[in-house]
Amino acid sequence: MSPLAARGAGSTSTARGAQPPQQCFLCGSWRQPWNGRLFCAHSDPESTRNLAVAAVSSLGSVAVFEPRAVKHSRDFLGRVVLAGQMFSGLTPPKLPLALEPFSDVSWFQSASALPALKSLLPFPILLAIAWPLWWYFRNTWKQLDQEARETSLARAARGETDYRPAVCLVLSSAILTVQEYYGGRGFYDAVLKPEMVSWELAGAGWLKMKAFDNLYAYAWWSAARVLGYVLVPILFWKLLFRDDELLDYGLRVKGFFKHIWIYLGLLAFIVPVMLVVAQQPDFGSYYPFYKLSSRSWFDFLAWELMYYAQFFALEFFFRGWMVGALRGSLGASAIFVMAVPYCMIHYGKPYLEAHGAIVAGVVLGTLAMKTRSVYAGFLVHIAVAAGMDFLSLYKRGALPTVFWPAGGG
């Protein structure tokens, strides 16, 4: 028998020591003791069902409850009753329901969405690319190995030890570690941003922190790359190896146009690959890094300039300084040593792109060692980066429509 049925049968007396009747603040009925507990109208199964139906009907399209507070069913239903009393008489708004057909999905998109298949997909691709790369660059790699052997024999004849590989690898490890911990948004938010806010409050209103906070964060990211990837290696190298010519570390302009056709061919190969990668679901959500690029053309262009400066620093660090420091001892192997940390700095980017960095590192590294220049590789890099940013905004219909952002004037 339910508690209310027992109460209706005359069981309304309160046993000695039992709790006195209390009024329920939810439904307004009097709680009555039964079997050592207090019950009211919304605690009775049959009454509860009727109250719940009436409450939900009065709510219309609105549901108000707190899932974390729902420990028992009567607590939930009591809140439904209370919500019904609060919102009874309200007419739910008629909202238009926009329906759009799903876009067609290609077989490649469907296949690459399967984690098991996607995780293995790069390996057959890398194997398919390996032989054409070896066939095209085999003579360059043989020449680099021959130069390294001759250089090593000459040093051995003079009784010299080449410390460049050791210094390069230790220094590059330290630089990459500093970049990871101090060259990103975390350091900016913790150290630089508070100082800039205090400057703005002190009278430097031109900073406009509210409008350009995110842009300043990426400005620090770009500046940290230029400082760590360019200035620090040059400073250490001139202190430790004063006889080395810095132009030999990828900064020579001579012969730039002689080999430009190679980079144009590389770009013609990369663009179709970029279009394939652009079909991945994580592509549009990842690019551009600066998420306010669509706010205005000023934001987009300022970000791209910072991005390009970072790419020049990247090319010098990996394809200029690192392979230049290792080539005398390691020959062509310097390219593959460099490709390891270069791939690792792409962790966090889309999965297929991170694997593509292996191929890009080997190809651009070989061309940089062949031409002793990083400029053409830098131009290819920024062309691809700008294309990916633009393509991502275009596919989402998010290209800027104004030059200057609201609040930035």
Short mmCIF file of C-alpha atoms in Angstrom, two decimals:
data_model
loop_
_atom_site.label_atom_id
_atom_site.label_comp_id
_atom_site.label_asym_id
_atom_site.label_seq_id
_atom_site.Cartn_x
_atom_site.Cartn_y
_atom_site.Cartn_z
CA MET A 1 0.00 0.00 0.00
CA SER A 2 1.26 3.45 -0.87
CA PRO A 3 1.80 6.01 1.91
CA LEU A 4 -1.08 8.19 0.71
CA ALA A 5 -3.38 5.20 0.51
CA ALA A 6 -2.46 4.29 4.06
CA ARG A 7 -3.09 7.87 5.09
CA GLY A 8 -6.51 7.79 3.38
CA ALA A 9 -7.35 4.57 5.25
CA GLY A 10 -7.07 6.37 8.54
CA SER A 11 -3.39 5.95 9.31
CA THR A 12 -2.98 9.59 10.13
CA SER A 13 -1.92 9.25 13.74
CA THR A 14 1.65 9.96 14.67
CA ALA A 15 3.47 7.34 16.67
CA ARG A 16 5.37 8.35 19.74
CA GLY A 17 8.76 9.72 18.76
CA ALA A 18 7.73 10.08 15.11
CA GLN A 19 8.23 13.32 13.23
CA PRO A 20 5.23 15.74 13.20
CA PRO A 21 3.53 16.57 9.87
CA GLN A 22 5.26 19.23 7.76
CA GLN A 23 4.15 21.20 4.71
CA CYS A 24 6.05 20.38 1.48
CA PHE A 25 7.63 23.50 0.01
CA LEU A 26 7.42 22.02 -3.49
CA CYS A 27 3.82 20.95 -3.89
CA GLY A 28 2.21 22.60 -0.85
CA SER A 29 0.65 19.39 0.53
CA TRP A 30 1.14 18.16 4.10
CA ARG A 31 3.83 15.58 4.58
CA GLN A 32 2.61 12.62 6.63
CA PRO A 33 4.74 10.02 8.46
CA TRP A 34 4.64 6.45 7.20
CA ASN A 35 7.13 3.69 8.03
CA GLY A 36 9.46 6.19 9.68
CA ARG A 37 9.57 8.60 6.73
CA LEU A 38 7.66 11.70 5.65
CA PHE A 39 5.66 11.58 2.43
CA CYS A 40 3.55 14.09 0.51
CA ALA A 41 1.54 14.24 -2.72
CA HIS A 42 4.51 14.21 -5.11
CA SER A 43 6.03 11.26 -3.21
CA ASP A 44 3.06 8.99 -3.98
CA PRO A 45 3.64 6.99 -7.20
CA GLU A 46 0.18 7.62 -8.67
CA SER A 47 0.05 11.28 -7.60
CA THR A 48 3.63 11.80 -8.74
CA ARG A 49 2.79 10.53 -12.20
CA ASN A 50 -0.16 12.90 -12.53
CA LEU A 51 1.81 15.89 -11.18
CA ALA A 52 4.72 15.19 -13.54
CA VAL A 53 2.46 15.02 -16.59
CA ALA A 54 0.77 18.29 -15.64
CA ALA A 55 4.10 19.99 -14.93
CA VAL A 56 5.70 18.95 -18.20
CA SER A 57 2.59 20.06 -20.10
CA SER A 58 2.77 23.49 -18.53
CA LEU A 59 6.47 23.77 -19.20
CA GLY A 60 6.03 23.60 -22.96
CA SER A 61 9.50 23.44 -24.51
CA VAL A 62 11.38 24.52 -21.37
CA ALA A 63 13.05 22.06 -19.00
CA VAL A 64 14.75 23.34 -15.85
CA PHE A 65 16.61 21.00 -13.54
CA GLU A 66 20.03 20.42 -12.03
CA PRO A 67 21.41 16.98 -12.93
CA ARG A 68 24.00 16.97 -10.15
CA ALA A 69 21.31 17.54 -7.53
CA VAL A 70 19.09 14.69 -8.73
CA LYS A 71 19.84 11.94 -6.25
CA HIS A 72 16.37 10.41 -6.06
CA SER A 73 13.49 10.43 -8.48
CA ARG A 74 11.27 12.43 -6.16
CA ASP A 75 13.86 15.24 -6.03
CA PHE A 76 13.84 15.45 -9.80
CA LEU A 77 10.07 15.36 -10.12
CA GLY A 78 9.74 17.91 -7.36
CA ARG A 79 11.90 20.30 -9.34
CA VAL A 80 9.80 19.62 -12.43
CA VAL A 81 6.71 20.60 -10.43
CA LEU A 82 8.39 23.75 -9.18
CA ALA A 83 9.52 24.62 -12.71
CA GLY A 84 5.97 24.07 -13.92
CA GLN A 85 4.68 26.55 -11.36
CA MET A 86 7.35 29.06 -12.38
CA PHE A 87 6.82 28.81 -16.12
CA SER A 88 3.11 27.99 -16.35
CA GLY A 89 1.30 30.25 -18.76
CA LEU A 90 4.39 30.94 -20.89
CA THR A 91 4.08 30.33 -24.62
CA PRO A 92 7.19 28.71 -26.09
CA PRO A 93 8.70 30.75 -28.95
CA LYS A 94 8.39 29.39 -32.46
CA LEU A 95 11.95 29.06 -33.71
CA PRO A 96 12.77 28.25 -37.34
CA LEU A 97 14.56 24.96 -37.80
CA ALA A 98 17.25 25.30 -40.44
CA LEU A 99 17.85 22.06 -42.27
CA GLU A 100 20.78 21.58 -44.63
CA PRO A 101 21.78 18.38 -46.39
CA PHE A 102 25.07 16.84 -45.35
CA SER A 103 27.87 17.37 -47.84
CA ASP A 104 29.05 14.33 -49.78
CA VAL A 105 31.94 12.49 -48.16
CA SER A 106 34.63 10.95 -50.35
CA TRP A 107 35.95 7.44 -49.84
CA PHE A 108 39.26 8.92 -48.66
CA GLN A 109 37.55 10.98 -45.98
CA SER A 110 35.53 7.99 -44.83
CA ALA A 111 38.58 5.74 -44.72
CA SER A 112 40.85 8.27 -43.00
CA ALA A 113 38.22 8.81 -40.30
CA LEU A 114 38.79 5.27 -39.01
CA PRO A 115 41.47 5.50 -36.27
CA ALA A 116 42.96 2.07 -37.01
CA LEU A 117 43.35 2.84 -40.70
CA LYS A 118 44.41 6.46 -40.24
CA SER A 119 47.20 5.50 -37.83
CA LEU A 120 48.75 3.17 -40.44
CA LEU A 121 48.06 5.27 -43.53
CA PRO A 122 51.35 7.28 -43.49
CA PHE A 123 53.56 4.17 -43.67
CA PRO A 124 52.63 2.94 -47.16
CA ILE A 125 52.72 6.56 -48.33
CA LEU A 126 56.24 7.04 -46.95
CA LEU A 127 57.35 3.76 -48.53
CA ALA A 128 55.91 4.84 -51.88
CA ILE A 129 57.75 8.18 -51.68
CA ALA A 130 61.07 6.73 -50.49
CA TRP A 131 62.20 5.24 -53.80
CA PRO A 132 61.51 8.36 -55.95
CA LEU A 133 63.34 10.48 -53.37
CA TRP A 134 66.35 8.16 -53.36
CA TRP A 135 66.42 8.00 -57.17
CA TYR A 136 66.26 11.78 -57.53
CA PHE A 137 68.69 12.73 -54.73
CA ARG A 138 71.06 9.76 -54.74
CA ASN A 139 73.83 11.61 -56.57
CA THR A 140 73.54 14.61 -54.24
CA TRP A 141 73.74 12.34 -51.19
CA LYS A 142 76.79 10.54 -52.60
CA GLN A 143 78.48 13.86 -53.25
CA LEU A 144 77.76 15.06 -49.70
CA ASP A 145 79.17 11.82 -48.24
CA GLN A 146 82.29 12.14 -50.38
CA GLU A 147 82.82 15.73 -49.21
CA ALA A 148 82.43 14.62 -45.58
CA ARG A 149 85.00 11.86 -46.01
CA GLU A 150 87.51 14.27 -47.54
CA THR A 151 86.91 16.83 -44.81
CA SER A 152 87.29 14.21 -42.06
CA LEU A 153 90.54 12.89 -43.57
CA ALA A 154 91.94 16.41 -43.80
CA ARG A 155 91.09 17.09 -40.15
CA ALA A 156 92.58 13.77 -39.08
CA ALA A 157 95.78 14.60 -40.94
CA ARG A 158 96.01 17.85 -39.00
CA GLY A 159 95.20 16.10 -35.73
CA GLU A 160 91.97 18.06 -35.28
CA THR A 161 88.68 16.98 -33.76
CA ASP A 162 85.44 18.37 -35.13
CA TYR A 163 83.32 19.50 -32.18
CA ARG A 164 80.65 21.07 -34.35
CA PRO A 165 78.23 18.10 -34.29
CA ALA A 166 78.39 17.83 -30.49
CA VAL A 167 77.92 21.56 -29.95
CA CYS A 168 75.15 21.73 -32.54
CA LEU A 169 73.12 18.84 -31.12
CA VAL A 170 73.45 19.92 -27.50
CA LEU A 171 72.71 23.56 -28.30
CA SER A 172 69.75 22.70 -30.54
CA SER A 173 68.28 20.47 -27.81
CA ALA A 174 68.59 23.30 -25.30
CA ILE A 175 67.08 25.84 -27.70
CA LEU A 176 64.11 23.62 -28.54
CA THR A 177 63.50 22.98 -24.84
CA VAL A 178 63.56 26.69 -24.02
CA GLN A 179 61.15 27.33 -26.88
CA GLU A 180 58.75 24.72 -25.53
CA TYR A 181 58.67 26.16 -22.01
CA TYR A 182 59.18 29.89 -22.57
CA GLY A 183 58.41 30.60 -26.21
CA GLY A 184 54.66 30.15 -26.15
CA ARG A 185 51.38 31.43 -24.78
CA GLY A 186 51.99 30.24 -21.23
CA PHE A 187 54.99 32.51 -20.68
CA TYR A 188 53.21 35.41 -22.32
CA ASP A 189 50.15 35.06 -20.08
CA ALA A 190 52.17 34.59 -16.89
CA VAL A 191 54.92 37.19 -17.37
CA LEU A 192 54.52 39.52 -20.33
CA LYS A 193 50.77 40.16 -20.35
CA PRO A 194 50.56 41.47 -16.75
CA GLU A 195 53.35 43.92 -17.49
CA MET A 196 51.66 45.12 -20.66
CA VAL A 197 48.35 45.56 -18.85
CA SER A 198 50.07 47.68 -16.21
CA TRP A 199 51.68 49.80 -18.95
CA GLU A 200 48.29 50.36 -20.54
CA LEU A 201 46.78 51.40 -17.21
CA ALA A 202 49.74 53.73 -16.70
CA GLY A 203 48.97 55.61 -19.91
CA ALA A 204 50.04 53.42 -22.84
CA GLY A 205 46.52 53.28 -24.25
CA TRP A 206 47.83 52.54 -27.73
CA LEU A 207 48.46 48.95 -26.63
CA LYS A 208 44.69 48.21 -26.67
CA MET A 209 45.12 44.95 -24.80
CA LYS A 210 41.44 44.07 -24.99
CA ALA A 211 41.49 44.12 -28.79
CA PHE A 212 44.97 42.73 -29.52
CA ASP A 213 45.81 40.44 -26.61
CA ASN A 214 45.83 37.29 -28.76
CA LEU A 215 47.84 39.01 -31.48
CA TYR A 216 50.47 40.08 -28.93
CA ALA A 217 50.70 36.48 -27.73
CA TYR A 218 51.59 35.32 -31.24
CA ALA A 219 53.95 38.26 -31.66
CA TRP A 220 55.89 36.91 -28.68
CA TRP A 221 55.77 33.40 -30.16
CA SER A 222 57.24 34.68 -33.44
CA ALA A 223 59.85 36.87 -31.72
CA ALA A 224 60.93 33.96 -29.52
CA ARG A 225 61.51 31.82 -32.63
CA VAL A 226 63.64 34.50 -34.29
CA LEU A 227 65.63 34.98 -31.09
CA GLY A 228 66.12 31.27 -30.39
CA TYR A 229 66.45 29.92 -33.91
CA VAL A 230 68.60 32.67 -35.43
CA LEU A 231 70.32 35.00 -32.98
CA VAL A 232 71.36 32.42 -30.36
CA PRO A 233 73.02 29.97 -32.84
CA ILE A 234 74.81 32.81 -34.63
CA LEU A 235 76.11 34.22 -31.34
CA PHE A 236 77.41 30.86 -30.08
CA TRP A 237 78.93 29.95 -33.44
CA LYS A 238 80.88 33.17 -33.77
CA LEU A 239 82.19 32.71 -30.25
CA LEU A 240 83.21 29.05 -30.63
CA PHE A 241 84.05 28.72 -34.33
CA ARG A 242 85.27 32.12 -35.41
CA ASP A 243 86.77 30.91 -38.69
CA ASP A 244 83.42 29.65 -40.01
CA GLU A 245 81.69 31.83 -42.58
CA LEU A 246 78.05 32.40 -41.62
CA LEU A 247 77.03 32.63 -45.27
CA ASP A 248 77.86 28.94 -45.59
CA TYR A 249 75.01 28.18 -43.22
CA GLY A 250 72.26 28.66 -45.77
CA LEU A 251 72.50 32.42 -46.23
CA ARG A 252 74.12 32.62 -49.66
CA VAL A 253 72.10 34.28 -52.42
CA LYS A 254 74.38 33.23 -55.29
CA GLY A 255 72.80 30.55 -57.44
CA PHE A 256 69.30 31.24 -56.11
CA PHE A 257 67.64 31.46 -59.54
CA LYS A 258 69.72 28.60 -60.87
CA HIS A 259 67.87 26.12 -58.65
CA ILE A 260 64.51 27.88 -58.37
CA TRP A 261 62.92 25.45 -60.83
CA ILE A 262 63.45 22.63 -58.33
CA TYR A 263 61.42 24.48 -55.70
CA LEU A 264 58.70 25.35 -58.19
CA GLY A 265 58.40 21.65 -59.03
CA LEU A 266 58.27 20.87 -55.33
CA LEU A 267 55.51 23.45 -54.86
CA ALA A 268 53.56 21.90 -57.75
CA PHE A 269 53.72 18.59 -55.88
CA ILE A 270 52.83 20.02 -52.47
CA VAL A 271 49.73 21.97 -53.56
CA PRO A 272 47.66 18.88 -54.49
CA VAL A 273 48.75 17.23 -51.23
CA MET A 274 47.67 20.35 -49.36
CA LEU A 275 44.25 20.18 -51.01
CA VAL A 276 43.90 16.55 -49.86
CA VAL A 277 44.93 17.43 -46.30
CA ALA A 278 42.41 20.30 -46.37
CA GLN A 279 39.63 17.73 -46.57
CA GLN A 280 40.46 16.39 -43.12
CA PRO A 281 38.00 17.37 -40.34
CA ASP A 282 40.75 18.78 -38.11
CA PHE A 283 42.15 21.04 -40.84
CA GLY A 284 39.56 23.81 -40.60
CA SER A 285 39.66 23.84 -36.81
CA TYR A 286 43.47 24.06 -36.68
CA TYR A 287 44.32 26.76 -39.22
CA PRO A 288 45.04 29.60 -38.92
CA PHE A 289 46.74 29.40 -35.54
CA TYR A 290 45.58 32.94 -34.80
CA LYS A 291 41.85 32.41 -34.50
CA LEU A 292 41.00 36.11 -34.92
CA SER A 293 42.48 36.19 -38.42
CA SER A 294 38.96 36.39 -39.80
CA ARG A 295 38.14 39.48 -37.74
CA SER A 296 39.82 41.91 -40.14
CA TRP A 297 42.41 42.07 -42.90
CA PHE A 298 44.73 43.83 -40.46
CA ASP A 299 44.59 40.80 -38.15
CA PHE A 300 45.13 38.43 -41.07
CA LEU A 301 48.09 40.35 -42.57
CA ALA A 302 49.74 41.02 -39.19
CA TRP A 303 49.49 37.35 -38.34
CA GLU A 304 50.90 36.28 -41.70
CA LEU A 305 53.93 38.57 -41.30
CA MET A 306 54.64 37.07 -37.88
CA TYR A 307 54.15 33.61 -39.37
CA TYR A 308 56.63 34.36 -42.18
CA ALA A 309 59.27 35.65 -39.76
CA GLN A 310 58.91 32.44 -37.78
CA PHE A 311 59.33 30.40 -40.97
CA PHE A 312 62.56 32.16 -41.91
CA ALA A 313 63.90 31.44 -38.43
CA LEU A 314 62.77 27.82 -38.80
CA GLU A 315 64.48 27.39 -42.16
CA PHE A 316 67.73 28.89 -40.92
CA PHE A 317 67.77 26.78 -37.75
CA PHE A 318 67.06 23.40 -39.36
CA ARG A 319 68.12 23.70 -43.01
CA GLY A 320 70.82 26.32 -42.62
CA TRP A 321 72.64 26.12 -39.31
CA MET A 322 71.96 22.51 -38.22
CA VAL A 323 72.77 20.73 -41.50
CA GLY A 324 75.65 23.14 -42.08
CA ALA A 325 77.18 22.26 -38.72
CA LEU A 326 76.75 18.51 -39.26
CA ARG A 327 77.62 18.12 -42.95
CA GLY A 328 81.40 18.14 -42.48
CA SER A 329 81.27 15.04 -40.26
CA LEU A 330 78.02 13.28 -41.16
CA GLY A 331 77.59 14.06 -44.85
CA ALA A 332 74.13 13.25 -46.16
CA SER A 333 73.18 11.72 -42.80
CA ALA A 334 72.98 15.26 -41.44
CA ILE A 335 69.73 15.66 -43.38
CA PHE A 336 68.07 12.72 -41.64
CA VAL A 337 69.36 13.75 -38.22
CA MET A 338 67.80 17.16 -38.76
CA ALA A 339 64.50 15.63 -39.93
CA VAL A 340 63.90 14.03 -36.50
CA PRO A 341 63.51 17.20 -34.39
CA TYR A 342 61.89 18.93 -37.34
CA CYS A 343 59.15 16.29 -37.39
CA MET A 344 58.75 16.48 -33.61
CA ILE A 345 58.05 20.22 -33.56
CA HIS A 346 54.98 19.41 -35.69
CA TYR A 347 53.43 17.30 -32.93
CA GLY A 348 49.99 18.70 -32.15
CA LYS A 349 49.29 19.52 -35.77
CA PRO A 350 46.98 17.32 -37.89
CA TYR A 351 48.25 13.74 -37.91
CA LEU A 352 48.98 13.43 -41.63
CA GLU A 353 50.70 16.80 -41.72
CA ALA A 354 53.05 15.75 -38.92
CA HIS A 355 54.16 12.79 -41.02
CA GLY A 356 54.45 15.04 -44.05
CA ALA A 357 57.08 17.01 -42.12
CA ILE A 358 59.40 14.00 -42.47
CA VAL A 359 59.29 14.22 -46.25
CA ALA A 360 59.50 18.02 -46.23
CA GLY A 361 62.49 17.91 -43.89
CA VAL A 362 64.39 15.47 -46.11
CA VAL A 363 63.56 17.24 -49.38
CA LEU A 364 64.15 20.80 -48.19
CA GLY A 365 67.24 19.72 -46.25
CA THR A 366 68.76 18.06 -49.32
CA LEU A 367 68.05 21.08 -51.51
CA ALA A 368 69.45 23.46 -48.89
CA MET A 369 72.68 21.45 -48.67
CA LYS A 370 72.92 21.28 -52.45
CA THR A 371 72.37 25.03 -52.97
CA ARG A 372 73.78 26.25 -49.60
CA SER A 373 70.71 28.49 -49.39
CA VAL A 374 67.48 28.47 -47.38
CA TYR A 375 65.74 31.28 -49.26
CA ALA A 376 63.92 29.18 -51.84
CA GLY A 377 62.78 26.74 -49.15
CA PHE A 378 61.57 29.68 -47.10
CA LEU A 379 59.50 30.95 -50.03
CA VAL A 380 57.97 27.50 -50.57
CA HIS A 381 57.18 27.26 -46.88
CA ILE A 382 55.39 30.60 -46.66
CA ALA A 383 53.51 29.94 -49.90
CA VAL A 384 52.13 26.70 -48.46
CA ALA A 385 51.41 28.28 -45.06
CA ALA A 386 49.58 31.26 -46.56
CA GLY A 387 47.64 28.93 -48.83
CA MET A 388 46.55 26.72 -45.93
CA ASP A 389 45.42 29.70 -43.84
CA PHE A 390 43.53 31.25 -46.72
CA LEU A 391 41.99 27.92 -47.75
CA SER A 392 40.84 27.20 -44.21
CA LEU A 393 39.10 30.57 -43.88
CA TYR A 394 37.61 30.30 -47.34
CA LYS A 395 36.17 26.83 -46.75
CA ARG A 396 34.49 28.06 -43.57
CA GLY A 397 33.25 31.28 -45.21
CA ALA A 398 35.28 33.25 -42.66
CA LEU A 399 37.45 35.53 -44.81
CA PRO A 400 37.69 39.07 -43.37
CA THR A 401 35.25 41.70 -44.61
CA VAL A 402 36.79 44.84 -43.03
CA PHE A 403 40.36 46.09 -42.86
CA TRP A 404 40.47 47.35 -39.25
CA PRO A 405 38.96 45.42 -36.33
CA ALA A 406 36.20 46.91 -34.20
CA GLY A 407 37.69 48.27 -31.00
CA GLY A 408 41.17 48.51 -32.46
CA GLY A 409 40.93 52.11 -33.57
#
